[in-house]
PDB file of C-alpha atoms in Angstrom:
ATOM      1  CA  VAL I   1      39.887  54.033 104.700  1.00 62.00           C
ATOM      2  CA  MET I   2      40.915  50.594 105.639  1.00 64.00           C
ATOM      3  CA  LYS I   3      40.393  49.377 102.052  1.00 69.00           C
ATOM      4  CA  LYS I   4      42.656  52.165 100.765  1.00 69.00           C
ATOM      5  CA  LEU I   5      45.209  51.312 103.467  1.00 63.00           C
ATOM      6  CA  PHE I   6      45.045  47.657 102.440  1.00 60.00           C
ATOM      7  CA  ILE I   7      45.425  48.497  98.698  1.00 72.00           C
ATOM      8  CA  THR I   8      48.407  50.740  99.471  1.00 68.00           C
ATOM      9  CA  MET I   9      50.144  48.015 101.582  1.00 64.00           C
ATOM     10  CA  VAL I  10      49.554  45.473  98.831  1.00 60.00           C
ATOM     11  CA  ALA I  11      51.070  47.928  96.301  1.00 61.00           C
ATOM     12  CA  VAL I  12      54.069  48.632  98.435  1.00 62.00           C
ATOM     13  CA  LEU I  13      54.615  44.848  99.055  1.00 59.00           C
ATOM     14  CA  MET I  14      54.299  44.057  95.294  1.00 59.00           C
ATOM     15  CA  ALA I  15      56.714  46.960  94.395  1.00 55.00           C
ATOM     16  CA  SER I  16      59.321  45.686  96.986  1.00 56.00           C
ATOM     17  CA  LEU I  17      59.002  42.143  95.676  1.00 51.00           C
ATOM     18  CA  PHE I  18      59.351  43.303  92.133  1.00 54.00           C
ATOM     19  CA  PHE I  19      62.492  45.421  92.872  1.00 56.00           C
ATOM     20  CA  SER I  20      63.958  42.729  95.136  1.00 58.00           C
ATOM     21  CA  CYS I  21      63.899  40.296  92.226  1.00 67.00           C
ATOM     22  CA  GLU I  22      66.199  42.407  90.163  1.00 84.00           C
ATOM     23  CA  LYS I  23      69.867  41.285  90.149  1.00 88.00           C
ATOM     24  CA  THR I  24      72.600  43.435  91.468  1.00 91.00           C
ATOM     25  CA  GLN I  25      75.609  44.350  89.314  1.00 91.00           C
ATOM     26  CA  GLU I  26      77.667  41.947  91.422  1.00 93.00           C
ATOM     27  CA  GLN I  27      75.318  38.964  90.743  1.00 94.00           C
ATOM     28  CA  ILE I  28      75.311  39.795  86.964  1.00 94.00           C
ATOM     29  CA  LEU I  29      79.196  39.796  87.016  1.00 96.00           C
ATOM     30  CA  GLN I  30      79.319  36.648  89.038  1.00 96.00           C
ATOM     31  CA  GLU I  31      77.155  34.930  86.489  1.00 95.00           C
ATOM     32  CA  MET I  32      79.422  36.049  83.739  1.00 96.00           C
ATOM     33  CA  ILE I  33      82.402  34.708  85.499  1.00 96.00           C
ATOM     34  CA  GLU I  34      80.618  31.418  86.309  1.00 96.00           C
ATOM     35  CA  ALA I  35      79.725  31.144  82.501  1.00 95.00           C
ATOM     36  CA  ARG I  36      83.429  31.654  81.610  1.00 95.00           C
ATOM     37  CA  LEU I  37      84.496  29.129  84.297  1.00 95.00           C
ATOM     38  CA  ASP I  38      81.929  26.606  82.947  1.00 92.00           C
ATOM     39  CA  SER I  39      83.724  26.443  79.631  1.00 89.00           C
ATOM     40  CA  THR I  40      87.234  26.300  81.070  1.00 89.00           C
ATOM     41  CA  MET I  41      87.023  24.135  84.369  1.00 90.00           C
ATOM     42  CA  HIS I  42      88.317  20.671  84.295  1.00 89.00           C
ATOM     43  CA  ASN I  43      84.923  19.604  85.908  1.00 92.00           C
ATOM     44  CA  PRO I  44      82.333  22.306  85.915  1.00 92.00           C
ATOM     45  CA  ARG I  45      79.910  20.236  88.052  1.00 92.00           C
ATOM     46  CA  SER I  46      82.456  20.530  90.901  1.00 95.00           C
ATOM     47  CA  TYR I  47      82.217  24.330  90.968  1.00 95.00           C
ATOM     48  CA  GLU I  48      81.594  25.772  94.311  1.00 96.00           C
ATOM     49  CA  PHE I  49      81.487  29.671  94.764  1.00 97.00           C
ATOM     50  CA  VAL I  50      83.607  30.993  97.680  1.00 97.00           C
ATOM     51  CA  SER I  51      83.792  34.719  97.467  1.00 97.00           C
ATOM     52  CA  MET I  52      84.042  37.772  95.181  1.00 97.00           C
ATOM     53  CA  SER I  53      85.628  41.090  96.212  1.00 97.00           C
ATOM     54  CA  PRO I  54      83.701  44.287  95.636  1.00 96.00           C
ATOM     55  CA  ILE I  55      84.115  45.634  92.023  1.00 96.00           C
ATOM     56  CA  ASP I  56      86.953  48.252  91.882  1.00 97.00           C
ATOM     57  CA  SER I  57      87.987  50.510  89.043  1.00 97.00           C
ATOM     58  CA  ILE I  58      91.229  50.356  86.995  1.00 97.00           C
ATOM     59  CA  MET I  59      92.564  53.711  86.354  1.00 97.00           C
ATOM     60  CA  SER I  60      94.712  54.723  83.369  1.00 96.00           C
ATOM     61  CA  GLU I  61      98.269  55.699  83.841  1.00 96.00           C
ATOM     62  CA  PHE I  62     100.266  58.412  81.914  1.00 96.00           C
ATOM     63  CA  LYS I  63     102.953  55.902  81.011  1.00 95.00           C
ATOM     64  CA  ASP I  64     100.572  53.842  78.958  1.00 95.00           C
ATOM     65  CA  GLU I  65      99.280  56.810  76.914  1.00 96.00           C
ATOM     66  CA  LYS I  66     100.356  57.378  73.380  1.00 96.00           C
ATOM     67  CA  ASP I  67     102.144  60.688  74.174  1.00 96.00           C
ATOM     68  CA  ALA I  68     104.123  59.217  76.970  1.00 97.00           C
ATOM     69  CA  VAL I  69     105.183  56.235  74.806  1.00 97.00           C
ATOM     70  CA  LEU I  70     106.223  58.557  71.843  1.00 97.00           C
ATOM     71  CA  LEU I  71     108.243  60.914  74.203  1.00 97.00           C
ATOM     72  CA  GLU I  72     109.973  58.042  75.844  1.00 97.00           C
ATOM     73  CA  LEU I  73     110.843  56.630  72.507  1.00 97.00           C
ATOM     74  CA  ALA I  74     112.261  59.982  71.306  1.00 97.00           C
ATOM     75  CA  ILE I  75     114.290  60.357  74.392  1.00 97.00           C
ATOM     76  CA  SER I  76     115.726  56.831  74.077  1.00 97.00           C
ATOM     77  CA  MET I  77     116.565  57.363  70.465  1.00 97.00           C
ATOM     78  CA  ASN I  78     118.508  60.601  71.272  1.00 95.00           C
ATOM     79  CA  LYS I  79     120.360  58.803  74.135  1.00 95.00           C
ATOM     80  CA  ALA I  80     121.236  55.881  71.787  1.00 96.00           C
ATOM     81  CA  GLU I  81     122.490  58.233  69.131  1.00 94.00           C
ATOM     82  CA  ASN I  82     124.623  60.132  71.796  1.00 92.00           C
ATOM     83  CA  LYS I  83     126.131  56.879  72.835  1.00 92.00           C
ATOM     84  CA  ALA I  84     127.173  56.137  69.287  1.00 90.00           C
ATOM     85  CA  LEU I  85     128.438  59.752  68.830  1.00 87.00           C
ATOM     86  CA  TYR I  86     130.489  59.447  72.162  1.00 84.00           C
ATOM     87  CA  ALA I  87     132.134  56.247  70.757  1.00 84.00           C
ATOM     88  CA  LYS I  88     133.002  58.077  67.578  1.00 80.00           C
ATOM     89  CA  ALA I  89     134.325  61.162  69.490  1.00 78.00           C
ATOM     90  CA  ASP I  90     136.493  58.782  71.445  1.00 80.00           C
ATOM     91  CA  ALA I  91     137.988  57.100  68.434  1.00 75.00           C
ATOM     92  CA  LYS I  92     140.998  59.428  68.178  1.00 69.00           C
ATOM     93  CA  TYR I  93     142.774  57.643  65.271  1.00 71.00           C
ATOM     94  CA  THR I  94     139.695  56.902  63.087  1.00 79.00           C
ATOM     95  CA  PHE I  95     138.276  60.526  62.840  1.00 80.00           C
ATOM     96  CA  SER I  96     139.948  63.843  62.492  1.00 83.00           C
ATOM     97  CA  TYR I  97     139.928  66.341  65.393  1.00 83.00           C
ATOM     98  CA  GLN I  98     137.361  68.459  63.403  1.00 86.00           C
ATOM     99  CA  GLU I  99     135.012  65.463  62.927  1.00 85.00           C
ATOM    100  CA  ARG I 100     135.266  64.603  66.734  1.00 83.00           C
ATOM    101  CA  ILE I 101     134.342  68.283  67.508  1.00 87.00           C
ATOM    102  CA  GLY I 102     131.318  67.882  65.093  1.00 89.00           C
ATOM    103  CA  PHE I 103     130.265  64.748  67.061  1.00 88.00           C
ATOM    104  CA  LEU I 104     130.490  66.603  70.319  1.00 89.00           C
ATOM    105  CA  GLU I 105     128.356  69.554  69.009  1.00 92.00           C
ATOM    106  CA  GLN I 106     125.722  67.026  67.786  1.00 93.00           C
ATOM    107  CA  ILE I 107     125.928  65.481  71.320  1.00 93.00           C
ATOM    108  CA  LYS I 108     125.196  68.971  72.804  1.00 95.00           C
ATOM    109  CA  LYS I 109     122.248  69.312  70.437  1.00 96.00           C
ATOM    110  CA  ASN I 110     120.851  65.919  71.363  1.00 95.00           C
ATOM    111  CA  ASN I 111     121.260  66.696  75.128  1.00 96.00           C
ATOM    112  CA  ASP I 112     119.271  69.944  74.603  1.00 97.00           C
ATOM    113  CA  LYS I 113     116.587  67.983  72.801  1.00 97.00           C
ATOM    114  CA  ILE I 114     116.599  65.241  75.603  1.00 97.00           C
ATOM    115  CA  ASP I 115     116.117  68.009  78.223  1.00 97.00           C
ATOM    116  CA  SER I 116     113.362  69.635  76.156  1.00 97.00           C
ATOM    117  CA  LEU I 117     111.630  66.243  75.585  1.00 97.00           C
ATOM    118  CA  THR I 118     111.929  65.320  79.330  1.00 97.00           C
ATOM    119  CA  ALA I 119     110.527  68.678  80.299  1.00 98.00           C
ATOM    120  CA  LYS I 120     107.611  68.110  77.915  1.00 98.00           C
ATOM    121  CA  TYR I 121     107.121  64.516  79.387  1.00 97.00           C
ATOM    122  CA  ILE I 122     107.081  65.922  82.949  1.00 97.00           C
ATOM    123  CA  ASP I 123     104.597  68.683  82.164  1.00 98.00           C
ATOM    124  CA  LYS I 124     102.221  66.179  80.452  1.00 97.00           C
ATOM    125  CA  ARG I 125     102.629  63.696  83.286  1.00 97.00           C
ATOM    126  CA  ASP I 126     101.928  66.270  85.881  1.00 97.00           C
ATOM    127  CA  SER I 127      98.776  67.566  84.166  1.00 97.00           C
ATOM    128  CA  TYR I 128      97.552  64.060  83.230  1.00 97.00           C
ATOM    129  CA  VAL I 129      94.027  63.314  84.466  1.00 96.00           C
ATOM    130  CA  PRO I 130      93.604  59.559  84.982  1.00 96.00           C
ATOM    131  CA  HIS I 131      90.264  57.904  83.639  1.00 96.00           C
ATOM    132  CA  ILE I 132      88.547  54.640  84.202  1.00 96.00           C
ATOM    133  CA  THR I 133      89.690  51.993  81.684  1.00 96.00           C
ATOM    134  CA  GLY I 134      87.833  49.052  83.219  1.00 97.00           C
ATOM    135  CA  TYR I 135      87.075  47.241  86.471  1.00 97.00           C
ATOM    136  CA  TYR I 136      88.253  44.254  88.396  1.00 97.00           C
ATOM    137  CA  SER I 137      87.266  41.766  91.136  1.00 97.00           C
ATOM    138  CA  ASN I 138      89.116  39.019  92.810  1.00 98.00           C
ATOM    139  CA  PHE I 139      87.068  35.771  92.584  1.00 98.00           C
ATOM    140  CA  LYS I 140      87.525  32.679  94.636  1.00 97.00           C
ATOM    141  CA  PHE I 141      86.057  29.219  93.961  1.00 97.00           C
ATOM    142  CA  ARG I 142      86.579  25.588  94.563  1.00 96.00           C
ATOM    143  CA  GLY I 143      86.649  23.038  91.905  1.00 95.00           C
ATOM    144  CA  GLN I 144      88.116  19.666  90.985  1.00 94.00           C
ATOM    145  CA  ASN I 145      91.530  19.576  89.206  1.00 91.00           C
ATOM    146  CA  GLU I 146      92.669  17.098  86.720  1.00 90.00           C
ATOM    147  CA  PHE I 147      93.743  14.648  89.573  1.00 93.00           C
ATOM    148  CA  GLY I 148      90.263  14.790  91.134  1.00 91.00           C
ATOM    149  CA  ALA I 149      91.278  16.833  94.210  1.00 95.00           C
ATOM    150  CA  ILE I 150      89.105  19.844  95.189  1.00 95.00           C
ATOM    151  CA  VAL I 151      91.311  22.994  95.036  1.00 96.00           C
ATOM    152  CA  LEU I 152      90.728  26.594  95.973  1.00 96.00           C
ATOM    153  CA  ASN I 153      91.212  28.862  93.009  1.00 95.00           C
ATOM    154  CA  GLU I 154      91.526  32.706  93.006  1.00 97.00           C
ATOM    155  CA  TYR I 155      91.381  34.872  89.905  1.00 97.00           C
ATOM    156  CA  LYS I 156      91.727  38.526  89.286  1.00 98.00           C
ATOM    157  CA  VAL I 157      88.887  39.060  86.769  1.00 98.00           C
ATOM    158  CA  LEU I 158      89.083  42.163  84.516  1.00 98.00           C
ATOM    159  CA  PHE I 159      86.041  43.739  82.914  1.00 97.00           C
ATOM    160  CA  ASN I 160      85.673  46.403  80.228  1.00 97.00           C
ATOM    161  CA  LYS I 161      84.548  49.865  81.405  1.00 95.00           C
ATOM    162  CA  GLU I 162      80.998  49.157  80.526  1.00 96.00           C
ATOM    163  CA  LEU I 163      81.047  46.063  82.669  1.00 96.00           C
ATOM    164  CA  SER I 164      79.582  44.105  79.712  1.00 95.00           C
ATOM    165  CA  GLU I 165      82.395  41.558  79.181  1.00 96.00           C
ATOM    166  CA  ILE I 166      85.273  39.974  80.908  1.00 97.00           C
ATOM    167  CA  THR I 167      88.493  41.152  79.270  1.00 97.00           C
ATOM    168  CA  ASP I 168      90.905  38.884  81.107  1.00 97.00           C
ATOM    169  CA  MET I 169      91.175  36.402  84.001  1.00 96.00           C
ATOM    170  CA  GLN I 170      94.547  36.072  85.768  1.00 95.00           C
ATOM    171  CA  PRO I 171      95.247  33.469  88.455  1.00 95.00           C
ATOM    172  CA  ILE I 172      96.350  34.859  91.702  1.00 94.00           C
ATOM    173  CA  LYS I 173      99.194  32.822  93.174  1.00 84.00           C
TER     174      LYS I 173
END
């Protein structure tokens, strides 16, 4: 019985040591950031880790989706056309009365189209379900600048949605 208990305890201890040696996702990402910094820092040997915020998701927004961009473009084009038509309709001496009436009728059609496109935009926006497009973390470290002074740097580090690569690093001022 003691032998079985001892073997069980050794197995539990070995398993806990094995699993405690695995790196966390944050440690893996920190190493990715440090590798990037190693190639971009003025003096990589002066690097000193300060902190890393928890990884947070970046959610998509409807305004960035293809449907939103196309609808906004169509609305803008109709508004621009209306502006040109209003200018023509106001040019009393260049166009006949009948031509100016035609411009006003086209403006009415464009306004109806703008209303329709705007309603479609609002419907799509209101039913839009955001999805994760990537992740980010704020990363602070110290390092030597080109003048030899040790400075504190902070970057917003963007990762792809698989957390397999850094897509951007933006300094935080």
